[in-house]
mmCIF file of C-alpha atoms in Angstrom:
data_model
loop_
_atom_site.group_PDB
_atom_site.id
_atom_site.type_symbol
_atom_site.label_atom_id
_atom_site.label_comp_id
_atom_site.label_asym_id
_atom_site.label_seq_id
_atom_site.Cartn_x
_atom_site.Cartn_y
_atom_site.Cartn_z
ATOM 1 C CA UNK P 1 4.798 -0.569 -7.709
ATOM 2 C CA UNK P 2 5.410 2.005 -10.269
ATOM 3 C CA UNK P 3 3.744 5.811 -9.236
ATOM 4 C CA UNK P 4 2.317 8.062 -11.523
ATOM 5 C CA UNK P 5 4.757 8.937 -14.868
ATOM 6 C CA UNK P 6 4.859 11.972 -16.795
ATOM 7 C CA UNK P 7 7.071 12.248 -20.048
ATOM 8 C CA UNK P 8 8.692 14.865 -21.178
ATOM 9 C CA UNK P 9 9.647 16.205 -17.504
ATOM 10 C CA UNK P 10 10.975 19.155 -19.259
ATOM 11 C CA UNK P 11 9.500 20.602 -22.618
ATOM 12 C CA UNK P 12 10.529 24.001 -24.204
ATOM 13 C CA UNK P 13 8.801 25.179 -27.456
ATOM 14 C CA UNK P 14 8.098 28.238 -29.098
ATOM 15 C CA UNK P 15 5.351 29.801 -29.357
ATOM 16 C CA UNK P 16 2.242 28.923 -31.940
ATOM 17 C CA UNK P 17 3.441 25.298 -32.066
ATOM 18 C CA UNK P 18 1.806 22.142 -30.470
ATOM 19 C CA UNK P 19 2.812 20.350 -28.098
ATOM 20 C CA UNK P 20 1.777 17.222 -26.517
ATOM 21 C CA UNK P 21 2.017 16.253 -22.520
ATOM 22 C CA UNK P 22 1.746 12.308 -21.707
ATOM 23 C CA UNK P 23 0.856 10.874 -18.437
ATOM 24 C CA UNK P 24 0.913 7.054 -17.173
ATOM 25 C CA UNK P 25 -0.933 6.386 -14.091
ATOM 26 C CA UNK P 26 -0.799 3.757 -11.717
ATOM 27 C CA UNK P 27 -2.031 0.376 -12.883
ATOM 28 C CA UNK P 28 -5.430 0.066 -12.495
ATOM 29 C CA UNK P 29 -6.347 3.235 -11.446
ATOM 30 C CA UNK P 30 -9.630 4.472 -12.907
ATOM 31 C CA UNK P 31 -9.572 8.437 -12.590
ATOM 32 C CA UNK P 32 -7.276 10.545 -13.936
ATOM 33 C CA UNK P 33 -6.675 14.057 -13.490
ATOM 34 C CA UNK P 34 -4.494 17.018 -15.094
ATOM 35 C CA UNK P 35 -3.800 20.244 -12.989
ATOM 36 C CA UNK P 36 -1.739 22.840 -14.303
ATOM 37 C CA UNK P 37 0.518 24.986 -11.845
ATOM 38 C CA UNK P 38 1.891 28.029 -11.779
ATOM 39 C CA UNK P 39 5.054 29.143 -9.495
ATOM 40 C CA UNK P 40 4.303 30.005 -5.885
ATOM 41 C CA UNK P 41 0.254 28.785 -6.667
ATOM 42 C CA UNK P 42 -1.401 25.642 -5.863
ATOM 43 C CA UNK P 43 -2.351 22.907 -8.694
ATOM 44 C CA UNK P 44 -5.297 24.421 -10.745
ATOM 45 C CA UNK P 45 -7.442 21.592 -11.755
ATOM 46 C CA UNK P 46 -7.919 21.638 -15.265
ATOM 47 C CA UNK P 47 -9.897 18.198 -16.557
ATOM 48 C CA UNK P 48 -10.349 14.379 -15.042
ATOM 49 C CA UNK P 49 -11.300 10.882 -16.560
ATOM 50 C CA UNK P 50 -13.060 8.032 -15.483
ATOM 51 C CA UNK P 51 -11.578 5.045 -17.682
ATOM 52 C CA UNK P 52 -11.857 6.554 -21.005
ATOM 53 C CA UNK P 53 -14.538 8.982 -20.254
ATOM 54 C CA UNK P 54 -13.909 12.482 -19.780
ATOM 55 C CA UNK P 55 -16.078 13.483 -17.390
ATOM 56 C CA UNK P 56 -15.419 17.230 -16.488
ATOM 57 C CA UNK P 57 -13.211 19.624 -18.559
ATOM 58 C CA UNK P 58 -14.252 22.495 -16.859
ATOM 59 C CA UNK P 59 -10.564 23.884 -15.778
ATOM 60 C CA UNK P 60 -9.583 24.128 -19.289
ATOM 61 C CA UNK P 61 -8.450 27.573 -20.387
ATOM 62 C CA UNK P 62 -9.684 27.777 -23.851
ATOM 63 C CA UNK P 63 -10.186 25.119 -27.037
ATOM 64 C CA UNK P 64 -6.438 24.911 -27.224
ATOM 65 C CA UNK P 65 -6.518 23.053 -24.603
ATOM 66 C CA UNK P 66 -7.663 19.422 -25.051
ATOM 67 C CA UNK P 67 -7.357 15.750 -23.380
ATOM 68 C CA UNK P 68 -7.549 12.079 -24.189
ATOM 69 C CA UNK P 69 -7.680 8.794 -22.734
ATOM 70 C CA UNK P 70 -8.970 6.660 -25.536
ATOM 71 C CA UNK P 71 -8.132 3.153 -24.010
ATOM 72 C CA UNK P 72 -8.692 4.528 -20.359
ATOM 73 C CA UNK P 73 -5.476 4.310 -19.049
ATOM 74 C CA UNK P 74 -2.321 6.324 -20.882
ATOM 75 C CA UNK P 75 -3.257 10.490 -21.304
ATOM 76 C CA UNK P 76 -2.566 13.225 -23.497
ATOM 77 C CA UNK P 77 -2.833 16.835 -22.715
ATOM 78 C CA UNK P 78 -2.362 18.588 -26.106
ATOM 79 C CA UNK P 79 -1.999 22.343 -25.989
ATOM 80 C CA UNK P 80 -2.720 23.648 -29.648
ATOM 81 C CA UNK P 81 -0.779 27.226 -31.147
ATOM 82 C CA UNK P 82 1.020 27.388 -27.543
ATOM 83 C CA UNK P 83 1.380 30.862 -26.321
ATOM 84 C CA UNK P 84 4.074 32.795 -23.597
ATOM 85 C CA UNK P 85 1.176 32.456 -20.755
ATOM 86 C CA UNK P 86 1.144 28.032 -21.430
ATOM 87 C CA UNK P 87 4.518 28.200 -19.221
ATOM 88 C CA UNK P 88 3.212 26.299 -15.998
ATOM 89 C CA UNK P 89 4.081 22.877 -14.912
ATOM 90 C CA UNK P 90 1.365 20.622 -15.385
ATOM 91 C CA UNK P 91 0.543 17.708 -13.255
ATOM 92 C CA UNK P 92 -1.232 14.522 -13.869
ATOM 93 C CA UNK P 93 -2.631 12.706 -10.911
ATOM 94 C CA UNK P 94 -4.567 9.048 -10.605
ATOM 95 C CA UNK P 95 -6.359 7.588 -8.169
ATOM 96 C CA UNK P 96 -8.663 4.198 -7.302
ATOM 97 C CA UNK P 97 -11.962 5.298 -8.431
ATOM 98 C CA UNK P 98 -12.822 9.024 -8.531
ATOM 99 C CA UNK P 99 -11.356 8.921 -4.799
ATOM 100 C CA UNK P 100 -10.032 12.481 -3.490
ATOM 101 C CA UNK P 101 -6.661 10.913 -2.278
ATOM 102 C CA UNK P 102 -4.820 11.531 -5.636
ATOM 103 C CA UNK P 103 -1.570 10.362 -6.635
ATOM 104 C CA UNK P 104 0.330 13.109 -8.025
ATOM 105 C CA UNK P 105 3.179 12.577 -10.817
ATOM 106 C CA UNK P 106 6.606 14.885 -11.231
ATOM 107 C CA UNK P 107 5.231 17.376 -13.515
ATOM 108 C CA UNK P 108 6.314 18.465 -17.211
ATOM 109 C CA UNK P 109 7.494 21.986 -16.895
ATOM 110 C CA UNK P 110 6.571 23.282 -20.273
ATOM 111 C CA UNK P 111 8.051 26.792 -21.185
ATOM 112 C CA UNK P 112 6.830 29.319 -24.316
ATOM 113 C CA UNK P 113 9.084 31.275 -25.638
ATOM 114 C CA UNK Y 1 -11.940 33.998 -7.218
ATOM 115 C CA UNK Y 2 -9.666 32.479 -4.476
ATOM 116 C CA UNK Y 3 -12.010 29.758 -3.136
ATOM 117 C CA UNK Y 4 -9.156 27.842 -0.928
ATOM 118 C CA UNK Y 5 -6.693 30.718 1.136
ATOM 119 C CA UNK Y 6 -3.864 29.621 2.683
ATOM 120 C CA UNK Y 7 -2.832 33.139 3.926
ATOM 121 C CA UNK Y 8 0.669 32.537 5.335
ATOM 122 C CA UNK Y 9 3.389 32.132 2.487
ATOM 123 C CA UNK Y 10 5.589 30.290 4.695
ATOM 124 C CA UNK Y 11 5.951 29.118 8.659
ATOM 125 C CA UNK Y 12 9.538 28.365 10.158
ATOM 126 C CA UNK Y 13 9.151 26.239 13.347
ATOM 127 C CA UNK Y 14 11.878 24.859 15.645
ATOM 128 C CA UNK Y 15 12.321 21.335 15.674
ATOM 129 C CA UNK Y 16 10.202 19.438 18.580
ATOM 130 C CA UNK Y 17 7.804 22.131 18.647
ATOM 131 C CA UNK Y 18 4.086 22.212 16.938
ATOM 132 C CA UNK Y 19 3.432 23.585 13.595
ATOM 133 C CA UNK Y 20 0.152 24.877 12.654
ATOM 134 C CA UNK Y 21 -0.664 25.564 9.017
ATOM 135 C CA UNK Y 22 -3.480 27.452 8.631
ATOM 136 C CA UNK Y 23 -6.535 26.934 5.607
ATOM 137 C CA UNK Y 24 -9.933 28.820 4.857
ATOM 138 C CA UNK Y 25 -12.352 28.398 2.167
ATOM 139 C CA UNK Y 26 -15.448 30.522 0.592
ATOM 140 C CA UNK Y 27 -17.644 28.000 -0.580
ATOM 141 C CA UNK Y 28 -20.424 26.084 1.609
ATOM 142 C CA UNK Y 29 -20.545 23.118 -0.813
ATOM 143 C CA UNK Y 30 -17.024 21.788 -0.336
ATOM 144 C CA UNK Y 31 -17.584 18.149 2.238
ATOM 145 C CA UNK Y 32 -14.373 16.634 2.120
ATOM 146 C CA UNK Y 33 -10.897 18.852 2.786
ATOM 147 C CA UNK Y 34 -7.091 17.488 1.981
ATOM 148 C CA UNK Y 35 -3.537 17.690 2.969
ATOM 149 C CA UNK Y 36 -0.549 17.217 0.432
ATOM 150 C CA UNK Y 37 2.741 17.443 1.563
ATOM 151 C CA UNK Y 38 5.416 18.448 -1.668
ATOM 152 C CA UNK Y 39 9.208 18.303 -1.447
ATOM 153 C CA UNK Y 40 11.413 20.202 -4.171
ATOM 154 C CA UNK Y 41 11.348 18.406 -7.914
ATOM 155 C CA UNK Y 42 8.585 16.098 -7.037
ATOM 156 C CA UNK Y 43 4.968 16.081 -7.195
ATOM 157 C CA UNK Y 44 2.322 16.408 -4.026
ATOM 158 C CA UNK Y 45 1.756 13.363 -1.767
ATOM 159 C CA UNK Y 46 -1.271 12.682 0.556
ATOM 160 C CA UNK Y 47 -1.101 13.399 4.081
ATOM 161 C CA UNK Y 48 -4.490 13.546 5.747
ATOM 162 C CA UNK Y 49 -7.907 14.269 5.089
ATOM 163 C CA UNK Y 50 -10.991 14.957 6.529
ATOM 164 C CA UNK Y 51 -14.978 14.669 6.039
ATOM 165 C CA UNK Y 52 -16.944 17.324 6.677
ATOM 166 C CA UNK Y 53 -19.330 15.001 8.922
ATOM 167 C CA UNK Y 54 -16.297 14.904 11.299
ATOM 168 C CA UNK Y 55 -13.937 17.960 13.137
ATOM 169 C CA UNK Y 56 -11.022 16.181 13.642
ATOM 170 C CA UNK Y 57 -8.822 13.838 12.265
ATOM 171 C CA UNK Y 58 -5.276 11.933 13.880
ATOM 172 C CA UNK Y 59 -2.876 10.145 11.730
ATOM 173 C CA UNK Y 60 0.823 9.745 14.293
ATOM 174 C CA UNK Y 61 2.171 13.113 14.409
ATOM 175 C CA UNK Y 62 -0.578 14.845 12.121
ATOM 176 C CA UNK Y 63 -3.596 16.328 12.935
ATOM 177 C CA UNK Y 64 -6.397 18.097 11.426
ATOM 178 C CA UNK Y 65 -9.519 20.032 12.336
ATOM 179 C CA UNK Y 66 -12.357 21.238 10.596
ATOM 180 C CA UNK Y 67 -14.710 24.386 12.012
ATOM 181 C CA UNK Y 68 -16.908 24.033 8.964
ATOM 182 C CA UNK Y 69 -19.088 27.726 10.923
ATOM 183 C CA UNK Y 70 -15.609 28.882 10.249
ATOM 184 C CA UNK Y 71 -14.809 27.605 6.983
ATOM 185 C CA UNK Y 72 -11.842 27.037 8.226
ATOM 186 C CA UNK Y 73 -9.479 24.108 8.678
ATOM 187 C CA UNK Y 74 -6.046 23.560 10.038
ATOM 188 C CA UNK Y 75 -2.673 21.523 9.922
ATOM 189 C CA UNK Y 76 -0.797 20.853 13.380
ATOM 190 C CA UNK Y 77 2.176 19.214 13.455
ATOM 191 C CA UNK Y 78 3.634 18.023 16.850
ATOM 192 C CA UNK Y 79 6.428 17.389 17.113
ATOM 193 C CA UNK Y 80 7.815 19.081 14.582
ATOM 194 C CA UNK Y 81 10.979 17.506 12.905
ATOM 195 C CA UNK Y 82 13.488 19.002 9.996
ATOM 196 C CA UNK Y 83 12.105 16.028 7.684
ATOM 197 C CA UNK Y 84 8.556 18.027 7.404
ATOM 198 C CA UNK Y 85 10.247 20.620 5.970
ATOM 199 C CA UNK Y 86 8.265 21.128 2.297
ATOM 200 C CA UNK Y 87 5.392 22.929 0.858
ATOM 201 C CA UNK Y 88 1.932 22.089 2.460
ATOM 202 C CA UNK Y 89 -1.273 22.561 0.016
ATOM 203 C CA UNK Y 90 -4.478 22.549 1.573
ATOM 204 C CA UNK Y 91 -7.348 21.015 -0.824
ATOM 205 C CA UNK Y 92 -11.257 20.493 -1.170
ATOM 206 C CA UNK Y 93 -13.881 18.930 -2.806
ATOM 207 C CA UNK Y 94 -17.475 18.944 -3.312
ATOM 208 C CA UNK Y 95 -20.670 17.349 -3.788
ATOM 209 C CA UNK Y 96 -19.983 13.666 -3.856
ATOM 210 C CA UNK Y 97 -16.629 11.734 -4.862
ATOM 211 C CA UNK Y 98 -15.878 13.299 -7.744
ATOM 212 C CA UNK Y 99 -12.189 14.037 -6.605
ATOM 213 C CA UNK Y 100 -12.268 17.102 -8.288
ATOM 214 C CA UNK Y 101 -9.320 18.999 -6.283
ATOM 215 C CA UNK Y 102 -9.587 22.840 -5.508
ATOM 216 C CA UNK Y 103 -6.237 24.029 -3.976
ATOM 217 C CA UNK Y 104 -4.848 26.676 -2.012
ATOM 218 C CA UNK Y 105 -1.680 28.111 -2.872
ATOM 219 C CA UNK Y 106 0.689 26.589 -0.324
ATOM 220 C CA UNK Y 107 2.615 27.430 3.098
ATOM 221 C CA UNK Y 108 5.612 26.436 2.837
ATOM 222 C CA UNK Y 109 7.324 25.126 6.694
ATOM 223 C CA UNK Y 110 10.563 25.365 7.688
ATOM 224 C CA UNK Y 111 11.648 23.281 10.396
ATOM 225 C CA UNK Y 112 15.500 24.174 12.437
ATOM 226 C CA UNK Y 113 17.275 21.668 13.897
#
């Protein structure tokens, strides 16, 4: 079946403008996650779902930062006024139920400039 | 506040022989630790795991082992081949299945035909 999708793979704005990061998980999967990455550093974990539930946004930077998942299964990561230190890639990840074994997507490498 | 090391950058092993990837952590609350494997341009896969209830753990040519007096948990590899050649990310969790991932920053191994 299909893995985890993340759309756009690539995204280049400039800076103080919005930009929205979408992520498709596996079908049927109940958690969702979104880790951010910087180069040469492991995924930083940044918020998770259960269905549509957000359960912990603890990793997010600041209020720019915010997530969705209103019908529990497609995700937004929206990154408000986006400044130089956004670059990263950011990962979305799925799994079962809240299991550790995560499946990871390719990434959207976003970059400020 | 680095709570998942992975001290060595990057390992190059000759193929046939045993890799060893190396992982420590700070905090006491973490009970279940990860291995993802990544290759260039895609995202992190699942490779093993381990409870904390157990020290070791054997999937075919992986195996990993927990000294939880040690905080410290590590990767071997035997035999090595020039396929595991990618970017190993040790990983933890705590308190319960909340698959909240804390990662270290990666080794990356190097395996020569």
């Amino acid at each position: 079946g299909a893995g985890v999708s993340q759309s756009p793979r690539y995204k280049v704005t400039k800076r103080g403008q919005d930009v929205a990061l979408r992520c498709d998980p596996i079908s049927g999967h109940v958690s969702l996650y979104w880790y951010r990455q910087a180069l040469g550093q492991g995924p930083e974990f940044l918020t998770y779902f259960n269905y549509e539930a957000q359960q912990d946004k603890s990793g997010l930077p600041n209020d720019r930062f915010s997530a969705e998942r209103p019908e529990g299964s497609i995700s937004t990561l929206t990154i408000q006024r986006t400044e130089q230190r956004d670059s990263a890639m950011y990962r979305c990840a799925s799994s079962p139920k809240g299991e550790s074994e995560q499946f990871f997507g390719p990434g959207t490498r976003l970059t400020v400039l | 506040d680095q709570q998942v090391k992975q001290n060595s950058p990057s390992l190059s092993v000759q193929e046939g022989r045993i890799s060893i990837l190396n992982c420590d952590y700070t905090n006491s609350m973490f009970d279940y630790f990860l291995w993802y494997k990544k290759y260039p341009a895609e995202g992190p896969t699942f490779l093993i795991s381990i409870s904390s209830i157990k020290d070791k753990n054997e999937d075919g040519r992986f195996t990993v082992f927990l000294n939880k007096s040690a905080k410290h948990l590590s990767l071997h590899i035997v035999p090595s081949q020039p396929g595991d050649s990618a970017v190993y990310f040790c990983a933890a969790s705590a308190g319960g299945n909340t698959g909240k991932l804390i990662f270290g920053q990666g080794t990356t191994l190097q395996v020569k035909p």
